[in-house]
mmCIF file of C-alpha atoms in Angstrom:
data_model
loop_
_atom_site.group_PDB
_atom_site.id
_atom_site.type_symbol
_atom_site.label_atom_id
_atom_site.label_comp_id
_atom_site.label_asym_id
_atom_site.label_seq_id
_atom_site.Cartn_x
_atom_site.Cartn_y
_atom_site.Cartn_z
ATOM 1 C CA UNK A 1 -9.486 -101.991 52.245
ATOM 2 C CA UNK A 2 -11.745 -103.932 49.887
ATOM 3 C CA UNK A 3 -14.653 -105.144 52.064
ATOM 4 C CA UNK A 4 -17.974 -103.338 51.907
ATOM 5 C CA UNK A 5 -18.696 -100.876 54.721
ATOM 6 C CA UNK A 6 -21.435 -98.385 55.530
ATOM 7 C CA UNK A 7 -22.036 -95.459 57.854
ATOM 8 C CA UNK A 8 -24.451 -92.633 58.477
ATOM 9 C CA UNK A 9 -21.904 -89.818 58.147
ATOM 10 C CA UNK A 10 -18.593 -90.158 56.324
ATOM 11 C CA UNK A 11 -16.060 -87.430 57.124
ATOM 12 C CA UNK A 12 -13.288 -87.204 54.529
ATOM 13 C CA UNK A 13 -10.311 -85.727 56.388
ATOM 14 C CA UNK A 14 -9.146 -86.317 59.955
ATOM 15 C CA UNK A 15 -7.733 -82.855 60.739
ATOM 16 C CA UNK A 16 -9.148 -80.483 63.386
ATOM 17 C CA UNK A 17 -12.279 -79.739 61.351
ATOM 18 C CA UNK A 18 -13.125 -83.365 60.641
ATOM 19 C CA UNK A 19 -12.364 -84.640 64.139
ATOM 20 C CA UNK A 20 -14.298 -81.740 65.709
ATOM 21 C CA UNK A 21 -17.306 -82.549 63.557
ATOM 22 C CA UNK A 22 -17.106 -86.179 64.689
ATOM 23 C CA UNK A 23 -16.643 -85.101 68.314
ATOM 24 C CA UNK A 24 -19.698 -82.866 68.029
ATOM 25 C CA UNK A 25 -21.714 -85.865 66.806
ATOM 26 C CA UNK A 26 -20.476 -88.280 69.476
ATOM 27 C CA UNK A 27 -23.851 -88.390 71.288
ATOM 28 C CA UNK A 28 -26.048 -88.142 68.185
ATOM 29 C CA UNK A 29 -26.639 -91.860 67.736
ATOM 30 C CA UNK A 30 -25.246 -91.597 64.191
ATOM 31 C CA UNK A 31 -22.555 -93.980 62.968
ATOM 32 C CA UNK A 32 -19.584 -91.727 62.131
ATOM 33 C CA UNK A 33 -16.607 -92.812 60.035
ATOM 34 C CA UNK A 34 -13.488 -90.744 59.245
ATOM 35 C CA UNK A 35 -11.558 -91.499 56.052
ATOM 36 C CA UNK A 36 -8.054 -90.069 55.592
ATOM 37 C CA UNK A 37 -5.222 -90.929 53.224
ATOM 38 C CA UNK A 38 -2.662 -90.307 55.981
ATOM 39 C CA UNK A 39 -1.908 -92.353 59.062
ATOM 40 C CA UNK A 40 -1.745 -90.355 62.272
ATOM 41 C CA UNK A 41 0.263 -88.750 63.735
ATOM 42 C CA UNK A 42 1.230 -86.974 60.537
ATOM 43 C CA UNK A 43 2.987 -83.688 59.738
ATOM 44 C CA UNK A 44 0.938 -80.655 58.720
ATOM 45 C CA UNK A 45 2.328 -77.391 57.335
ATOM 46 C CA UNK A 46 1.229 -74.766 59.881
ATOM 47 C CA UNK A 47 2.832 -72.249 62.226
ATOM 48 C CA UNK A 48 0.928 -74.047 64.957
ATOM 49 C CA UNK A 49 -0.910 -72.092 67.616
ATOM 50 C CA UNK A 50 -4.379 -72.007 69.133
ATOM 51 C CA UNK A 51 -6.126 -69.303 71.132
ATOM 52 C CA UNK A 52 -7.840 -69.796 74.516
ATOM 53 C CA UNK A 53 -11.157 -69.498 72.635
ATOM 54 C CA UNK A 54 -10.322 -72.658 70.674
ATOM 55 C CA UNK A 55 -9.303 -74.537 73.821
ATOM 56 C CA UNK A 56 -12.558 -73.543 75.518
ATOM 57 C CA UNK A 57 -14.693 -74.481 72.519
ATOM 58 C CA UNK A 58 -13.095 -77.933 72.393
ATOM 59 C CA UNK A 59 -13.317 -78.320 76.175
ATOM 60 C CA UNK A 60 -9.588 -79.042 76.247
ATOM 61 C CA UNK A 61 -8.032 -79.759 79.602
ATOM 62 C CA UNK A 62 -4.835 -77.817 78.957
ATOM 63 C CA UNK A 63 -3.093 -79.215 82.024
ATOM 64 C CA UNK A 64 -3.805 -82.741 80.845
ATOM 65 C CA UNK A 65 -2.874 -81.923 77.232
ATOM 66 C CA UNK A 66 0.475 -80.438 78.289
ATOM 67 C CA UNK A 67 1.568 -83.835 79.608
ATOM 68 C CA UNK A 68 3.299 -85.413 76.629
ATOM 69 C CA UNK A 69 2.388 -82.625 74.168
ATOM 70 C CA UNK A 70 3.956 -79.274 73.316
ATOM 71 C CA UNK A 71 1.854 -76.430 74.744
ATOM 72 C CA UNK A 72 3.848 -73.190 74.669
ATOM 73 C CA UNK A 73 2.139 -70.180 76.329
ATOM 74 C CA UNK A 74 2.391 -66.969 74.267
ATOM 75 C CA UNK A 75 2.206 -63.545 75.905
ATOM 76 C CA UNK A 76 4.196 -61.302 73.549
ATOM 77 C CA UNK A 77 4.961 -60.815 69.842
ATOM 78 C CA UNK A 78 7.740 -59.343 67.725
ATOM 79 C CA UNK A 79 6.384 -57.828 64.499
ATOM 80 C CA UNK A 80 7.703 -55.832 61.555
ATOM 81 C CA UNK A 81 8.553 -55.823 57.874
ATOM 82 C CA UNK A 82 11.093 -58.150 56.323
ATOM 83 C CA UNK A 83 14.262 -56.083 56.235
ATOM 84 C CA UNK A 84 12.786 -53.295 58.371
ATOM 85 C CA UNK A 85 12.421 -52.294 62.004
ATOM 86 C CA UNK A 86 10.407 -54.320 64.538
ATOM 87 C CA UNK A 87 8.064 -53.719 67.454
ATOM 88 C CA UNK A 88 7.513 -55.727 70.630
ATOM 89 C CA UNK A 89 3.973 -56.106 71.977
ATOM 90 C CA UNK A 90 3.408 -57.640 75.402
ATOM 91 C CA UNK A 91 0.187 -58.899 76.985
ATOM 92 C CA UNK A 92 -0.502 -59.262 80.721
ATOM 93 C CA UNK A 93 -1.863 -62.779 80.210
ATOM 94 C CA UNK A 94 -1.487 -65.768 77.893
ATOM 95 C CA UNK A 95 -3.232 -64.945 74.604
ATOM 96 C CA UNK A 96 -2.337 -68.059 72.640
ATOM 97 C CA UNK A 97 -0.638 -71.445 72.864
ATOM 98 C CA UNK A 98 1.957 -72.926 70.562
ATOM 99 C CA UNK A 99 1.222 -76.503 69.531
ATOM 100 C CA UNK A 100 2.666 -79.064 67.135
ATOM 101 C CA UNK A 101 0.087 -80.023 64.547
ATOM 102 C CA UNK A 102 1.261 -83.630 64.404
ATOM 103 C CA UNK A 103 0.429 -83.944 68.127
ATOM 104 C CA UNK A 104 -2.666 -81.739 68.244
ATOM 105 C CA UNK A 105 -4.429 -83.321 65.274
ATOM 106 C CA UNK A 106 -3.676 -86.843 66.504
ATOM 107 C CA UNK A 107 -4.994 -85.997 69.980
ATOM 108 C CA UNK A 108 -8.290 -84.639 68.616
ATOM 109 C CA UNK A 109 -8.705 -87.606 66.279
ATOM 110 C CA UNK A 110 -8.134 -90.128 69.061
ATOM 111 C CA UNK A 111 -10.655 -88.531 71.422
ATOM 112 C CA UNK A 112 -13.446 -87.845 68.885
ATOM 113 C CA UNK A 113 -14.989 -91.308 69.269
ATOM 114 C CA UNK A 114 -15.493 -92.026 65.560
ATOM 115 C CA UNK A 115 -14.483 -95.108 63.607
ATOM 116 C CA UNK A 116 -11.564 -94.484 61.246
ATOM 117 C CA UNK A 117 -10.187 -95.771 57.974
ATOM 118 C CA UNK A 118 -6.715 -94.265 57.839
ATOM 119 C CA UNK A 119 -4.094 -94.677 55.151
ATOM 120 C CA UNK A 120 -6.841 -94.923 52.526
ATOM 121 C CA UNK A 121 -7.266 -92.338 49.791
ATOM 122 C CA UNK A 122 -10.569 -90.976 48.526
ATOM 123 C CA UNK A 123 -10.912 -92.247 44.956
ATOM 124 C CA UNK A 124 -14.482 -91.832 43.758
ATOM 125 C CA UNK A 125 -17.907 -90.481 44.683
ATOM 126 C CA UNK A 126 -21.152 -91.809 43.225
ATOM 127 C CA UNK A 127 -24.694 -90.674 44.060
ATOM 128 C CA UNK A 128 -27.072 -93.414 45.186
ATOM 129 C CA UNK A 129 -30.714 -93.552 46.223
ATOM 130 C CA UNK A 130 -29.713 -93.567 49.901
ATOM 131 C CA UNK A 131 -26.768 -91.152 49.779
ATOM 132 C CA UNK A 132 -23.316 -91.784 48.365
ATOM 133 C CA UNK A 133 -21.013 -94.619 47.373
ATOM 134 C CA UNK A 134 -17.357 -93.801 48.035
ATOM 135 C CA UNK A 135 -14.459 -95.751 46.525
ATOM 136 C CA UNK A 136 -16.935 -98.315 45.250
ATOM 137 C CA UNK A 137 -17.223 -100.079 48.615
ATOM 138 C CA UNK A 138 -18.275 -97.546 51.228
ATOM 139 C CA UNK A 139 -21.867 -96.315 51.443
ATOM 140 C CA UNK A 140 -22.774 -93.196 53.429
ATOM 141 C CA UNK A 141 -26.028 -91.338 53.932
ATOM 142 C CA UNK A 142 -24.095 -88.069 54.355
ATOM 143 C CA UNK A 143 -20.591 -86.954 53.342
ATOM 144 C CA UNK A 144 -18.601 -84.157 55.006
ATOM 145 C CA UNK A 145 -15.618 -82.812 53.052
ATOM 146 C CA UNK A 146 -12.891 -81.929 55.554
ATOM 147 C CA UNK A 147 -9.760 -82.599 53.523
ATOM 148 C CA UNK A 148 -8.263 -79.102 53.434
ATOM 149 C CA UNK A 149 -7.557 -76.942 50.392
ATOM 150 C CA UNK A 150 -7.002 -79.966 48.140
ATOM 151 C CA UNK A 151 -10.031 -81.833 49.499
ATOM 152 C CA UNK A 152 -11.220 -84.258 46.779
ATOM 153 C CA UNK A 153 -14.824 -83.877 47.943
ATOM 154 C CA UNK A 154 -14.634 -80.102 47.455
ATOM 155 C CA UNK A 155 -13.328 -80.638 43.931
ATOM 156 C CA UNK A 156 -16.366 -82.754 43.140
ATOM 157 C CA UNK A 157 -18.760 -79.815 43.674
ATOM 158 C CA UNK A 158 -16.611 -76.785 42.786
ATOM 159 C CA UNK A 159 -15.005 -75.459 39.624
ATOM 160 C CA UNK A 160 -11.651 -77.185 39.346
ATOM 161 C CA UNK A 161 -10.313 -74.220 37.338
ATOM 162 C CA UNK A 162 -11.374 -71.397 39.665
ATOM 163 C CA UNK A 163 -9.078 -68.372 39.867
ATOM 164 C CA UNK A 164 -6.212 -68.412 42.320
ATOM 165 C CA UNK A 165 -6.371 -64.783 43.505
ATOM 166 C CA UNK A 166 -7.813 -65.956 46.842
ATOM 167 C CA UNK A 167 -5.296 -68.789 47.280
ATOM 168 C CA UNK A 168 -2.261 -68.474 49.526
ATOM 169 C CA UNK A 169 0.766 -70.695 48.954
ATOM 170 C CA UNK A 170 2.922 -71.373 51.996
ATOM 171 C CA UNK A 171 6.162 -73.132 52.864
ATOM 172 C CA UNK A 172 7.235 -74.146 56.346
ATOM 173 C CA UNK A 173 9.864 -76.120 58.190
ATOM 174 C CA UNK A 174 9.811 -77.386 61.769
ATOM 175 C CA UNK A 175 12.946 -78.798 63.382
ATOM 176 C CA UNK A 176 13.875 -79.861 66.890
ATOM 177 C CA UNK A 177 16.905 -77.846 67.948
ATOM 178 C CA UNK A 178 19.850 -79.192 69.883
ATOM 179 C CA UNK A 179 20.913 -77.264 73.013
ATOM 180 C CA UNK A 180 23.784 -75.750 71.016
ATOM 181 C CA UNK A 181 21.416 -74.664 68.215
ATOM 182 C CA UNK A 182 19.026 -73.106 70.729
ATOM 183 C CA UNK A 183 21.857 -70.963 72.016
ATOM 184 C CA UNK A 184 22.498 -69.689 68.480
ATOM 185 C CA UNK A 185 18.794 -68.976 67.849
ATOM 186 C CA UNK A 186 17.565 -65.636 69.225
ATOM 187 C CA UNK A 187 13.844 -66.366 68.831
ATOM 188 C CA UNK A 188 12.240 -66.546 72.281
ATOM 189 C CA UNK A 189 9.759 -69.362 73.077
ATOM 190 C CA UNK A 190 6.949 -67.107 74.320
ATOM 191 C CA UNK A 191 7.420 -64.534 71.546
ATOM 192 C CA UNK A 192 6.429 -65.560 68.002
ATOM 193 C CA UNK A 193 7.944 -63.297 65.352
ATOM 194 C CA UNK A 194 5.790 -62.072 62.437
ATOM 195 C CA UNK A 195 7.332 -60.324 59.431
ATOM 196 C CA UNK A 196 5.235 -58.889 56.621
ATOM 197 C CA UNK A 197 6.437 -58.777 53.028
ATOM 198 C CA UNK A 198 7.141 -55.266 51.775
ATOM 199 C CA UNK A 199 4.349 -55.469 49.185
ATOM 200 C CA UNK A 200 1.938 -56.711 51.878
ATOM 201 C CA UNK A 201 0.943 -59.741 49.837
ATOM 202 C CA UNK A 202 2.042 -62.147 52.537
ATOM 203 C CA UNK A 203 3.951 -62.610 55.754
ATOM 204 C CA UNK A 204 6.515 -64.882 57.344
ATOM 205 C CA UNK A 205 6.985 -66.212 60.853
ATOM 206 C CA UNK A 206 9.439 -67.697 63.343
ATOM 207 C CA UNK A 207 8.176 -69.599 66.354
ATOM 208 C CA UNK A 208 10.136 -71.587 68.949
ATOM 209 C CA UNK A 209 8.034 -73.924 71.098
ATOM 210 C CA UNK A 210 9.546 -76.295 73.608
ATOM 211 C CA UNK A 211 12.679 -76.726 71.534
ATOM 212 C CA UNK A 212 10.907 -77.024 68.162
ATOM 213 C CA UNK A 213 11.611 -74.163 65.751
ATOM 214 C CA UNK A 214 8.940 -73.416 63.152
ATOM 215 C CA UNK A 215 9.818 -71.049 60.290
ATOM 216 C CA UNK A 216 7.583 -70.341 57.313
ATOM 217 C CA UNK A 217 6.196 -67.885 54.788
ATOM 218 C CA UNK A 218 2.934 -67.536 52.867
ATOM 219 C CA UNK A 219 1.984 -65.288 49.940
ATOM 220 C CA UNK A 220 -1.151 -64.702 47.874
ATOM 221 C CA UNK A 221 -1.053 -66.487 44.520
ATOM 222 C CA UNK A 222 2.747 -66.571 44.608
ATOM 223 C CA UNK A 223 4.286 -68.748 41.900
ATOM 224 C CA UNK A 224 7.896 -68.118 42.941
ATOM 225 C CA UNK A 225 7.490 -68.635 46.665
ATOM 226 C CA UNK A 226 10.922 -70.237 47.012
ATOM 227 C CA UNK A 227 12.548 -66.902 46.079
ATOM 228 C CA UNK A 228 10.628 -65.061 48.790
ATOM 229 C CA UNK A 229 11.460 -67.841 51.235
ATOM 230 C CA UNK A 230 15.190 -67.589 50.500
ATOM 231 C CA UNK A 231 15.106 -63.809 50.936
ATOM 232 C CA UNK A 232 13.424 -64.247 54.298
ATOM 233 C CA UNK A 233 15.844 -66.868 55.600
ATOM 234 C CA UNK A 234 18.769 -64.722 54.449
ATOM 235 C CA UNK A 235 17.265 -61.811 56.410
ATOM 236 C CA UNK A 236 16.926 -63.975 59.536
ATOM 237 C CA UNK A 237 20.526 -65.109 59.190
ATOM 238 C CA UNK A 238 21.806 -61.573 58.581
ATOM 239 C CA UNK A 239 19.938 -60.239 61.614
ATOM 240 C CA UNK A 240 21.249 -63.189 63.669
ATOM 241 C CA UNK A 241 17.731 -64.282 64.542
ATOM 242 C CA UNK A 242 17.939 -67.774 63.021
ATOM 243 C CA UNK A 243 21.120 -69.223 61.459
ATOM 244 C CA UNK A 244 20.282 -70.676 58.045
ATOM 245 C CA UNK A 245 22.239 -73.879 58.664
ATOM 246 C CA UNK A 246 19.859 -75.033 61.429
ATOM 247 C CA UNK A 247 16.773 -74.909 59.212
ATOM 248 C CA UNK A 248 15.360 -78.125 57.814
ATOM 249 C CA UNK A 249 13.728 -78.866 54.480
ATOM 250 C CA UNK A 250 10.714 -76.679 53.676
ATOM 251 C CA UNK A 251 7.361 -78.250 52.832
ATOM 252 C CA UNK A 252 4.567 -76.640 50.829
ATOM 253 C CA UNK A 253 0.886 -76.071 51.469
ATOM 254 C CA UNK A 254 -2.012 -73.959 50.169
ATOM 255 C CA UNK A 255 -5.270 -72.553 51.490
ATOM 256 C CA UNK A 256 -8.075 -70.321 50.245
ATOM 257 C CA UNK A 257 -8.845 -67.028 52.012
ATOM 258 C CA UNK A 258 -12.448 -66.560 53.055
ATOM 259 C CA UNK A 259 -14.731 -63.953 51.538
ATOM 260 C CA UNK A 260 -12.800 -63.304 48.340
ATOM 261 C CA UNK A 261 -14.579 -65.795 46.100
ATOM 262 C CA UNK A 262 -17.828 -67.740 46.286
ATOM 263 C CA UNK A 263 -17.695 -71.461 46.976
ATOM 264 C CA UNK A 264 -20.292 -74.200 46.760
ATOM 265 C CA UNK A 265 -20.351 -75.720 50.245
ATOM 266 C CA UNK A 266 -23.635 -77.663 50.318
ATOM 267 C CA UNK A 267 -25.454 -80.008 47.965
ATOM 268 C CA UNK A 268 -27.822 -82.869 48.740
ATOM 269 C CA UNK A 269 -26.302 -85.045 51.497
ATOM 270 C CA UNK A 270 -22.928 -83.307 51.321
ATOM 271 C CA UNK A 271 -21.277 -80.270 52.899
ATOM 272 C CA UNK A 272 -17.784 -78.801 53.301
ATOM 273 C CA UNK A 273 -16.008 -77.534 56.410
ATOM 274 C CA UNK A 274 -12.696 -75.826 57.208
ATOM 275 C CA UNK A 275 -10.181 -75.223 54.436
ATOM 276 C CA UNK A 276 -12.254 -77.412 52.115
ATOM 277 C CA UNK A 277 -14.887 -74.653 52.318
ATOM 278 C CA UNK A 278 -12.224 -71.930 51.992
ATOM 279 C CA UNK A 279 -12.618 -70.507 55.495
ATOM 280 C CA UNK A 280 -9.068 -69.288 56.291
ATOM 281 C CA UNK A 281 -8.965 -65.795 57.803
ATOM 282 C CA UNK A 282 -8.416 -63.251 54.984
ATOM 283 C CA UNK A 283 -6.041 -61.181 57.151
ATOM 284 C CA UNK A 284 -3.878 -63.826 58.832
ATOM 285 C CA UNK A 285 -4.615 -67.044 56.957
ATOM 286 C CA UNK A 286 -5.442 -68.692 60.305
ATOM 287 C CA UNK A 287 -7.504 -71.790 59.657
ATOM 288 C CA UNK A 288 -7.654 -73.889 62.826
ATOM 289 C CA UNK A 289 -10.419 -71.925 64.559
ATOM 290 C CA UNK A 290 -12.644 -71.654 61.440
ATOM 291 C CA UNK A 291 -12.160 -75.381 60.806
ATOM 292 C CA UNK A 292 -13.173 -76.327 64.334
ATOM 293 C CA UNK A 293 -16.091 -73.903 64.460
ATOM 294 C CA UNK A 294 -17.445 -74.999 61.072
ATOM 295 C CA UNK A 295 -17.036 -78.648 62.085
ATOM 296 C CA UNK A 296 -19.087 -78.105 65.232
ATOM 297 C CA UNK A 297 -21.707 -76.049 63.371
ATOM 298 C CA UNK A 298 -22.017 -78.846 60.829
ATOM 299 C CA UNK A 299 -22.363 -81.407 63.616
ATOM 300 C CA UNK A 300 -25.216 -79.456 65.202
ATOM 301 C CA UNK A 301 -27.068 -79.140 61.901
ATOM 302 C CA UNK A 302 -26.608 -82.809 60.972
ATOM 303 C CA UNK A 303 -27.827 -83.941 64.367
ATOM 304 C CA UNK A 304 -30.923 -81.774 64.133
ATOM 305 C CA UNK A 305 -31.885 -82.591 60.544
ATOM 306 C CA UNK A 306 -31.262 -86.371 60.506
ATOM 307 C CA UNK A 307 -32.351 -88.526 58.758
ATOM 308 C CA UNK A 308 -33.148 -85.953 56.047
ATOM 309 C CA UNK A 309 -29.876 -84.650 54.635
ATOM 310 C CA UNK A 310 -31.289 -82.930 51.554
ATOM 311 C CA UNK A 311 -29.849 -79.567 50.525
ATOM 312 C CA UNK A 312 -32.847 -77.676 51.871
ATOM 313 C CA UNK A 313 -32.207 -79.117 55.331
ATOM 314 C CA UNK A 314 -28.489 -78.304 55.124
ATOM 315 C CA UNK A 315 -29.132 -74.679 54.120
ATOM 316 C CA UNK A 316 -29.153 -73.651 57.778
ATOM 317 C CA UNK A 317 -25.468 -74.670 57.958
ATOM 318 C CA UNK A 318 -24.555 -72.312 55.123
ATOM 319 C CA UNK A 319 -26.663 -69.546 56.668
ATOM 320 C CA UNK A 320 -24.881 -69.914 60.013
ATOM 321 C CA UNK A 321 -21.519 -69.969 58.287
ATOM 322 C CA UNK A 322 -22.211 -66.699 56.484
ATOM 323 C CA UNK A 323 -23.575 -65.142 59.659
ATOM 324 C CA UNK A 324 -20.431 -66.165 61.557
ATOM 325 C CA UNK A 325 -17.731 -65.323 59.006
ATOM 326 C CA UNK A 326 -19.428 -62.727 56.805
ATOM 327 C CA UNK A 327 -21.130 -62.734 53.376
ATOM 328 C CA UNK A 328 -19.547 -63.746 50.120
ATOM 329 C CA UNK A 329 -18.999 -61.056 47.465
ATOM 330 C CA UNK A 330 -21.127 -61.013 44.332
ATOM 331 C CA UNK A 331 -17.908 -60.683 42.339
ATOM 332 C CA UNK A 332 -14.284 -61.619 43.157
ATOM 333 C CA UNK A 333 -12.921 -59.056 45.618
ATOM 334 C CA UNK A 334 -10.135 -56.681 44.633
ATOM 335 C CA UNK A 335 -8.369 -53.962 46.585
ATOM 336 C CA UNK A 336 -9.799 -50.454 46.056
ATOM 337 C CA UNK A 337 -6.401 -48.905 46.823
ATOM 338 C CA UNK A 338 -3.511 -48.695 44.346
ATOM 339 C CA UNK A 339 -0.656 -51.001 45.365
ATOM 340 C CA UNK A 340 1.799 -48.138 45.923
ATOM 341 C CA UNK A 341 -0.579 -46.306 48.265
ATOM 342 C CA UNK A 342 -1.533 -49.529 50.069
ATOM 343 C CA UNK A 343 2.127 -50.314 50.673
ATOM 344 C CA UNK A 344 2.874 -46.798 51.899
ATOM 345 C CA UNK A 345 -0.111 -46.875 54.256
ATOM 346 C CA UNK A 346 0.871 -50.326 55.492
ATOM 347 C CA UNK A 347 4.410 -49.262 56.320
ATOM 348 C CA UNK A 348 3.146 -46.262 58.288
ATOM 349 C CA UNK A 349 0.622 -48.313 60.260
ATOM 350 C CA UNK A 350 3.034 -51.162 60.968
ATOM 351 C CA UNK A 351 5.324 -48.692 62.701
ATOM 352 C CA UNK A 352 2.676 -47.713 65.268
ATOM 353 C CA UNK A 353 2.107 -49.592 68.514
ATOM 354 C CA UNK A 354 -1.643 -48.924 68.458
ATOM 355 C CA UNK A 355 -2.260 -50.486 65.023
ATOM 356 C CA UNK A 356 0.050 -53.400 65.766
ATOM 357 C CA UNK A 357 -1.714 -54.217 69.031
ATOM 358 C CA UNK A 358 -5.351 -53.384 68.281
ATOM 359 C CA UNK A 359 -5.627 -54.442 64.643
ATOM 360 C CA UNK A 360 -2.737 -56.641 63.547
ATOM 361 C CA UNK A 361 -2.576 -58.808 66.672
ATOM 362 C CA UNK A 362 -5.853 -58.466 68.600
ATOM 363 C CA UNK A 363 -8.109 -58.590 65.550
ATOM 364 C CA UNK A 364 -6.288 -60.299 62.690
ATOM 365 C CA UNK A 365 -4.198 -62.933 64.432
ATOM 366 C CA UNK A 366 -5.893 -63.499 67.802
ATOM 367 C CA UNK A 367 -9.438 -62.746 66.567
ATOM 368 C CA UNK A 368 -10.384 -61.346 69.936
ATOM 369 C CA UNK A 369 -13.280 -59.431 68.358
ATOM 370 C CA UNK A 370 -15.104 -62.683 67.575
ATOM 371 C CA UNK A 371 -17.539 -63.701 70.327
ATOM 372 C CA UNK A 372 -17.509 -67.332 71.472
ATOM 373 C CA UNK A 373 -19.376 -69.661 69.138
ATOM 374 C CA UNK A 374 -22.845 -70.468 70.469
ATOM 375 C CA UNK A 375 -23.833 -74.000 69.485
ATOM 376 C CA UNK A 376 -27.413 -74.994 68.849
#
């Protein structure tokens, strides 16, 4: 698109964080524009589930959403180590919902109410007297970086050569199974399966939702992820959980775990949300809830501080982020425990029902300890 355009707030990235920010600004009187290089619906590497807390925060009508979209209730989990024994944990109520990211993201983007420029890449960012000039033809008073781990806006204000100890690399495949393939697959729709690597530097998953099988693995700073992936799929095949021949092509992704390394997330007339700000849960890598919450927090701050988007006015956003998710370390975080002892302790804890339920699932994956986000 070559014609000149302008807006009050430009959101770079149309995922859950970006669309939630736009949705939060829908009654602000600000002109909101979302720029994304993809056209929606588009695929997104993700296991794909949301908790009831996310649905409530977004005011989702789950009954309405379930018409025409995958919404798989989850009330139990199968957990263990790759190659080891497993535990089953059951809940008396639905604790999460399986979704397909291609559907979920498109739904949120369509309902957010913002103008969009889709299929257009972010190319350049230039400071102006009134804000920013993007791609040479789009002026914005405020820019929100919501483009995920590889967000080009985040790269503009952060060290492009930062260490990768807080980065998780992941690979995932999602395929629609035929009735015959579903009979050969032993993964149950309401029971996601989580398998931790033996060195506890990552975990893998299997999730069947309304006929769509999602299989993936993620590891911290792993350069040879394909080897770990092949070992996992061989294990699934050997245990007759998932036959290898029904799996599709794996796609890669990356995200930064929160709290392990400082990030610049605000400058004059610019802030970052979601994976662009490095907000993925350090225990589970879950990023949908932090993206949505940070998007809504950003929307509240922008609405309250307009038309002054200077860094000093945006500081309240960073303060709320740190209050919600915890402080950043003064130095890059490292484990205080030797790897051998950490692995031994992990194996012992993973074998107990109490730790699996109260810590691994309730706290790390379902984040039930987090109170509902209170918006200003």
